[in-house]
Amino acid sequence: MTHLTHCIYASAASEPFDAAALRELLDASRVLNERAGITGMLLYADGSFFQVIEGPAEAVSELFARIVADRRHDHVTRIIEEPIPRRSFGNWSMGFPSEGLELSQLAGFNDFFGSAACLTRLDAGRARKLLAAFGAGRWRHRLSDFAPLAA
Ligand SMILES: Cc1cc2nc3c(=O)[nH]c(=O)nc-3n(C[C@H](O)[C@H](O)[C@H](O)COP(=O)(O)O)c2cc1C
């Protein structure tokens, strides 16, 4: 039986990503993820990323090593890596909020985060809340695998 894990990290973009750069990143990632059996979600806000990658343990560690080496971002901080009983984002090769760049437009986002809105400052507790809100909770329907950005 395949052993599933997820890896959750935050990072800081080396240079601000615009809509085109995000789209390029998502398009390439989705093709590769589909091949590797990886699913997950990516958030981008104010120059920082938060990503969940999930799938077979080896594929997840191998992808994370590649992501860490990517010069488009730095300060890559792994928050959680652990076995999971099932995927939270099985419907998305890489889900991204359909609102695109303006994550703070999600109803309740700022209330939810309060002053810790910066994705790179998330601890494991808030990371799990975010995972739950997008994976099963109130923001799940906001994720899209297709038109990632309105613009
Ligand atoms: C924030 C961020 C998230 C990424 N997410 C993925 C991903 O989910 N899947 C993926 O294959 N590559 C992802 N990449 C790109 C990888 O770092 C890498 O460029 C890509 O997998 C191709 O690897 P290669 O250049 O070694 O062939 C991401 C990069 C960044 C900066």
XYZ file of N, CA and C and ligand atoms in Angstrom:
484
model
N 0.838 -1.204 0.000
C 0.000 0.000 0.000
C 0.871 1.251 0.000
N 0.450 2.250 -0.754
C 1.253 3.466 -0.831
C 1.079 4.291 0.438
N 2.216 4.735 0.933
C 2.231 5.512 2.160
C 2.119 6.991 1.784
N 1.015 7.638 2.199
C 0.790 9.048 1.829
C 1.372 9.985 2.885
N 1.971 11.072 2.438
C 2.392 12.111 3.378
C 1.980 13.474 2.836
N 2.020 14.459 3.710
C 1.943 15.819 3.205
C 3.082 16.644 3.794
N 3.457 17.647 3.025
C 4.512 18.551 3.451
C 3.956 19.960 3.277
N 4.077 20.754 4.319
C 3.517 22.107 4.314
C 4.656 23.071 4.622
N 4.825 24.059 3.773
C 5.912 25.009 4.012
C 5.457 26.420 3.654
N 6.240 27.384 4.104
C 6.057 28.779 3.694
C 7.390 29.275 3.170
N 7.332 30.283 2.303
C 8.571 30.832 1.746
C 8.334 32.276 1.327
N 9.427 32.958 1.005
C 9.330 34.347 0.549
C 9.768 34.416 -0.916
N 8.946 35.025 -1.756
C 9.304 35.155 -3.177
C 10.552 36.026 -3.294
N 11.475 35.612 -4.171
C 12.708 36.399 -4.363
C 12.368 37.742 -4.981
N 11.430 37.711 -5.905
C 10.895 38.946 -6.496
C 9.388 38.794 -6.524
N 8.655 39.909 -6.432
C 7.199 39.785 -6.428
C 6.701 39.045 -7.674
N 5.736 38.156 -7.476
C 5.137 37.420 -8.590
C 3.941 38.206 -9.108
N 3.876 38.415 -10.416
C 2.657 38.993 -10.979
C 1.791 37.835 -11.502
N 0.646 38.201 -12.076
C -0.305 37.174 -12.511
C 0.340 36.209 -13.501
N 1.138 36.748 -14.434
C 1.734 35.903 -15.467
C 2.749 34.927 -14.858
N 3.541 35.399 -13.912
C 4.550 34.532 -13.290
C 3.874 33.427 -12.478
N 2.779 33.773 -11.807
C 2.054 32.760 -11.036
C 1.421 31.731 -11.957
N 0.871 32.213 -13.038
C 0.221 31.308 -13.975
C 1.235 30.317 -14.557
N 2.412 30.830 -14.896
C 3.459 29.977 -15.462
C 3.876 28.912 -14.442
N 4.058 29.344 -13.195
C 4.438 28.416 -12.125
C 3.370 27.339 -11.943
N 2.110 27.748 -11.918
C 1.015 26.798 -11.690
C 0.856 25.844 -12.872
N 0.947 26.379 -14.084
C 0.777 25.520 -15.269
C 1.826 24.412 -15.274
N 3.088 24.790 -15.062
C 4.179 23.805 -15.089
C 4.025 22.821 -13.930
N 3.698 23.346 -12.741
C 3.587 22.483 -11.557
C 2.472 21.453 -11.732
N 1.360 21.877 -12.314
C 0.215 20.960 -12.433
C 0.518 19.792 -13.344
N 1.247 20.045 -14.424
C 1.614 18.953 -15.342
C 2.514 17.963 -14.614
N 3.539 18.493 -13.924
C 4.486 17.622 -13.210
C 3.794 16.893 -12.066
N 2.919 17.580 -11.351
C 2.254 16.959 -10.204
C 1.347 15.813 -10.639
N 0.665 16.022 -11.756
C -0.226 14.970 -12.229
C 0.568 13.700 -12.521
N 1.735 13.885 -13.134
C 2.596 12.741 -13.441
C 3.096 12.052 -12.182
N 3.371 12.830 -11.134
C 4.000 12.274 -9.931
C 2.991 11.857 -8.865
N 1.696 12.019 -9.141
C 0.679 11.668 -8.145
C 0.625 12.646 -6.990
N 1.031 13.890 -7.253
C 1.014 14.926 -6.210
C -0.249 15.774 -6.360
N -0.855 16.101 -5.225
C -1.960 17.065 -5.212
C -1.637 18.095 -4.123
N -2.425 19.171 -4.060
C -2.145 20.154 -3.027
C -2.759 21.497 -3.307
N -2.271 22.483 -2.593
C -2.739 23.849 -2.829
C -1.599 24.826 -2.577
N -1.710 25.963 -3.261
C -0.704 27.009 -3.139
C -1.413 28.324 -2.847
N -0.899 29.068 -1.875
C -1.398 30.419 -1.609
C -0.255 31.396 -1.822
N -0.607 32.579 -2.290
C 0.398 33.627 -2.450
C -0.199 34.917 -1.916
N 0.494 35.574 -1.011
C 0.016 36.861 -0.492
C 1.200 37.718 -0.095
N 1.192 38.931 -0.570
C 2.223 39.907 -0.186
C 3.644 39.353 -0.270
N 3.941 38.692 -1.367
C 5.312 38.218 -1.567
C 5.661 36.953 -0.808
N 4.672 36.317 -0.181
C 5.007 35.053 0.478
C 4.104 33.922 -0.012
N 4.662 32.724 0.045
C 3.941 31.525 -0.390
C 3.626 30.642 0.801
N 2.535 29.894 0.660
C 2.192 28.827 1.594
C 1.741 27.687 0.700
N 2.346 26.528 0.848
C 1.984 25.428 -0.042
C 1.816 24.133 0.733
N 0.836 23.353 0.308
C 0.647 21.997 0.800
C 0.896 21.074 -0.384
N 1.825 20.139 -0.233
C 1.969 19.106 -1.260
C 1.701 17.765 -0.595
N 0.950 16.924 -1.256
C 0.581 15.639 -0.671
C 0.656 14.559 -1.738
N 0.981 13.347 -1.308
C 1.103 12.239 -2.259
C 1.983 11.161 -1.665
N 2.438 10.213 -2.521
C 3.326 9.158 -2.045
C 4.566 9.784 -1.390
N 4.983 9.232 -0.239
C 6.036 9.851 0.573
C 7.274 10.225 -0.239
N 7.724 9.296 -1.078
C 8.954 9.568 -1.831
C 8.780 10.704 -2.813
N 7.639 10.744 -3.469
C 7.376 11.807 -4.445
C 7.295 13.160 -3.750
N 6.729 13.178 -2.544
C 6.606 14.435 -1.798
C 7.991 14.936 -1.384
N 8.848 14.042 -0.846
C 10.183 14.517 -0.433
C 11.001 14.946 -1.638
N 10.852 14.211 -2.723
C 11.636 14.553 -3.919
C 11.198 15.920 -4.451
N 9.900 16.164 -4.481
C 9.406 17.461 -4.957
C 9.836 18.577 -4.004
N 9.744 18.327 -2.707
C 10.114 19.386 -1.760
C 11.584 19.777 -1.950
N 12.453 18.791 -2.191
C 13.878 19.095 -2.407
C 14.038 19.997 -3.638
N 13.259 19.722 -4.684
C 13.341 20.562 -5.892
C 12.825 21.968 -5.606
N 11.746 22.038 -4.859
C 11.147 23.345 -4.544
C 12.114 24.184 -3.707
N 12.769 23.545 -2.731
C 13.719 24.274 -1.874
C 14.831 24.891 -2.726
N 15.238 24.170 -3.776
C 16.354 24.637 -4.609
C 15.929 25.699 -5.621
N 14.655 25.983 -5.713
C 14.149 26.919 -6.731
C 14.494 28.351 -6.334
N 15.156 29.057 -7.237
C 15.636 30.402 -6.884
C 14.567 31.478 -6.980
N 13.370 31.089 -7.369
C 12.293 32.082 -7.401
C 11.799 32.453 -6.003
N 12.224 31.659 -5.022
C 11.866 32.007 -3.629
C 12.999 31.609 -2.692
N 12.957 32.128 -1.467
C 13.949 31.716 -0.462
C 13.278 31.669 0.919
N 14.094 31.489 1.953
C 13.553 31.300 3.311
C 12.458 30.232 3.321
N 12.722 29.149 2.612
C 11.722 28.066 2.571
C 11.738 27.351 3.921
N 10.630 27.427 4.625
C 10.544 26.863 5.978
C 9.502 25.758 6.016
N 9.984 24.534 6.253
C 9.031 23.434 6.349
C 8.326 23.510 7.688
N 7.011 23.553 7.655
C 6.238 23.681 8.902
C 5.797 22.306 9.389
N 5.362 21.465 8.461
C 4.853 20.134 8.826
C 5.218 19.155 7.709
N 5.708 17.958 8.076
C 5.763 16.842 7.117
C 5.437 15.589 7.910
N 4.381 14.897 7.516
C 3.913 13.763 8.321
C 3.016 12.869 7.469
N 2.846 11.630 7.893
C 1.938 10.719 7.190
C 0.492 11.207 7.310
N -0.307 10.959 6.302
C -1.729 11.326 6.355
C -2.573 10.113 5.946
N -3.753 9.984 6.520
C -4.599 8.835 6.161
C -5.210 8.991 4.774
N -5.470 10.245 4.370
C -6.048 10.502 3.048
C -5.694 11.913 2.622
N -5.884 12.179 1.329
C -5.562 13.502 0.814
C -6.644 14.519 1.200
N -6.243 15.771 1.397
C -7.214 16.849 1.579
C -7.521 17.552 0.265
N -6.599 17.422 -0.721
C -6.739 18.200 -1.961
C -6.726 17.294 -3.186
N -7.325 16.101 -3.014
C -7.308 15.096 -4.082
C -7.896 15.578 -5.408
N -8.707 16.627 -5.374
C -9.330 17.121 -6.612
C -8.430 18.067 -7.393
N -7.309 18.471 -6.808
C -6.501 19.522 -7.444
C -5.054 19.087 -7.625
N -4.533 19.173 -8.848
C -3.101 18.901 -9.036
C -2.298 20.032 -8.407
N -2.887 21.204 -8.281
C -2.374 22.277 -7.420
C -3.451 23.350 -7.366
N -4.259 23.292 -6.321
C -5.349 24.255 -6.178
C -4.801 25.633 -5.850
N -5.497 26.631 -6.358
C -5.091 28.020 -6.116
C -6.381 28.821 -6.006
N -6.483 29.755 -5.065
C -7.746 30.489 -4.935
C -8.086 31.225 -6.221
N -9.303 31.080 -6.691
C -9.670 31.667 -7.980
C -9.649 33.191 -7.946
N -9.641 33.777 -6.750
C -9.492 35.236 -6.664
C -8.099 35.687 -7.051
N -7.189 34.738 -7.157
C -5.859 35.088 -7.619
C -5.019 35.763 -6.562
N -4.469 36.888 -6.918
C -3.464 37.530 -6.066
C -4.032 38.052 -4.758
N -5.325 38.387 -4.764
C -5.886 39.067 -3.593
C -6.478 38.109 -2.584
N -5.605 37.399 -1.924
C -6.043 36.436 -0.929
C -6.841 37.115 0.176
N -6.443 38.347 0.487
C -7.111 39.053 1.582
C -8.568 39.383 1.241
N -8.948 39.204 -0.046
C -10.355 39.432 -0.409
C -11.267 38.274 0.010
N -10.668 37.153 0.349
C -11.500 36.035 0.793
C -12.248 36.458 2.048
N -13.575 36.246 2.038
C -14.367 36.671 3.192
C -13.808 36.027 4.452
N -13.504 36.842 5.426
C -13.054 36.318 6.712
C -11.556 36.082 6.810
N -10.825 36.279 5.710
C -9.390 35.953 5.744
C -8.662 36.756 6.813
N -8.922 38.042 6.848
C -8.203 38.887 7.801
C -8.625 38.618 9.250
N -9.915 38.342 9.435
C -10.385 37.985 10.788
C -9.681 36.714 11.243
N -9.548 35.806 10.299
C -8.993 34.493 10.592
C -7.540 34.617 11.038
N -6.806 35.480 10.349
C -5.382 35.608 10.628
C -5.037 36.686 11.623
N -5.888 37.675 11.724
C -5.552 38.778 12.598
C -4.229 39.390 12.176
N -3.375 39.663 13.137
C -2.123 40.339 12.821
C -1.074 39.386 12.269
N -1.349 38.079 12.276
C -0.371 37.112 11.762
C -0.610 36.827 10.288
N -1.160 37.806 9.554
C -1.546 37.587 8.154
C -0.394 37.164 7.264
N 0.815 37.428 7.679
C 1.959 37.063 6.846
C 2.135 35.536 6.827
N 2.117 34.980 5.633
C 2.149 33.516 5.526
C 3.451 32.919 6.062
N 4.529 33.685 5.977
C 5.812 33.131 6.441
C 5.903 33.055 7.965
N 4.961 33.669 8.660
C 5.028 33.629 10.132
C 4.107 32.564 10.729
N 3.582 31.713 9.867
C 2.639 30.727 10.382
C 3.343 29.658 11.195
N 2.778 29.324 12.335
C 3.293 28.178 13.069
C 2.428 26.961 12.702
N 2.776 25.811 13.266
C 2.074 24.585 12.879
C 0.582 24.665 13.194
N 0.225 25.339 14.293
C -1.183 25.437 14.682
C -2.000 26.189 13.647
N -1.498 27.359 13.227
C -2.235 28.139 12.226
C -2.185 27.462 10.852
N -1.071 26.812 10.571
C -0.964 26.089 9.298
C -2.050 25.013 9.214
N -2.290 24.330 10.318
C -3.338 23.296 10.326
C -4.736 23.908 10.161
N -4.932 25.083 10.743
C -6.235 25.749 10.593
C -6.462 26.156 9.149
N -5.402 26.654 8.526
C -5.493 27.064 7.136
C -5.753 25.847 6.238
N -5.040 24.788 6.531
C -5.222 23.532 5.797
C -6.673 23.064 5.909
N -7.221 23.132 7.116
C -8.595 22.683 7.328
C -9.581 23.610 6.622
N -9.326 24.927 6.659
C -10.267 25.883 6.057
C -10.336 25.693 4.542
N -9.207 25.380 3.914
C -9.219 25.166 2.464
C -9.499 23.712 2.107
N -9.050 22.778 2.954
C -9.177 21.362 2.618
C -10.585 20.837 2.812
N -11.270 21.312 3.821
C -12.598 20.777 4.105
C -13.579 21.853 4.509
N -13.099 23.036 4.817
C -13.941 24.046 5.441
C -14.449 25.118 4.504
N -14.538 26.317 5.057
C -15.301 27.373 4.412
C -14.696 27.903 3.118
N -13.390 27.676 2.893
C -12.781 28.219 1.677
C -12.524 27.160 0.608
N -12.966 25.940 0.858
C -12.679 24.858 -0.085
C -13.165 25.196 -1.492
N -14.367 25.762 -1.577
C -14.943 26.044 -2.899
C -14.214 27.177 -3.623
N -13.312 27.850 -2.920
C -12.561 28.943 -3.541
C -11.386 28.439 -4.375
N -10.989 27.190 -4.148
C -9.830 26.675 -4.872
C -10.223 26.254 -6.273
N -9.310 26.511 -7.195
C -9.574 26.134 -8.571
C -8.316 25.514 -9.157
N -8.495 24.558 -10.063
C -7.351 23.967 -10.738
C -7.233 24.524 -12.139
N -8.174 25.389 -12.518
C -8.192 25.857 -13.901
C -7.787 27.312 -13.950
N -8.700 28.200 -14.315
C -8.343 29.598 -14.413
C -7.841 30.084 -13.063
N -6.538 30.093 -12.839
C -6.053 30.392 -11.503
C -6.222 31.848 -11.135
N -6.279 32.721 -12.111
C -6.294 34.151 -11.835
C -7.378 34.824 -12.643
N -8.028 35.750 -12.007
C -9.109 36.454 -12.698
C -8.540 37.326 -13.816
N -7.378 37.907 -13.583
C -6.807 38.840 -14.568
C -6.250 38.098 -15.783
C 6.388 28.518 -4.648
C 6.717 27.405 -5.594
C 5.889 26.300 -5.670
C 6.170 25.246 -6.549
N 5.328 24.170 -6.607
C 5.621 23.149 -7.436
C 4.774 22.015 -7.518
O 3.740 21.915 -6.857
N 5.126 21.027 -8.367
C 6.239 21.085 -9.146
O 6.503 20.137 -9.892
N 7.048 22.149 -9.103
C 6.773 23.176 -8.270
N 7.590 24.267 -8.238
C 8.676 24.345 -9.196
C 9.874 23.524 -8.774
O 10.640 24.301 -7.889
C 10.734 23.137 -10.023
O 11.086 24.275 -10.733
C 9.967 22.209 -10.947
O 9.453 21.132 -10.235
C 10.851 21.679 -12.077
O 11.974 21.068 -11.553
P 13.329 21.019 -12.365
O 13.600 22.427 -12.796
O 14.347 20.486 -11.415
O 13.047 20.126 -13.522
C 7.331 25.319 -7.353
C 8.171 26.430 -7.262
C 7.887 27.470 -6.398
C 8.795 28.650 -6.334
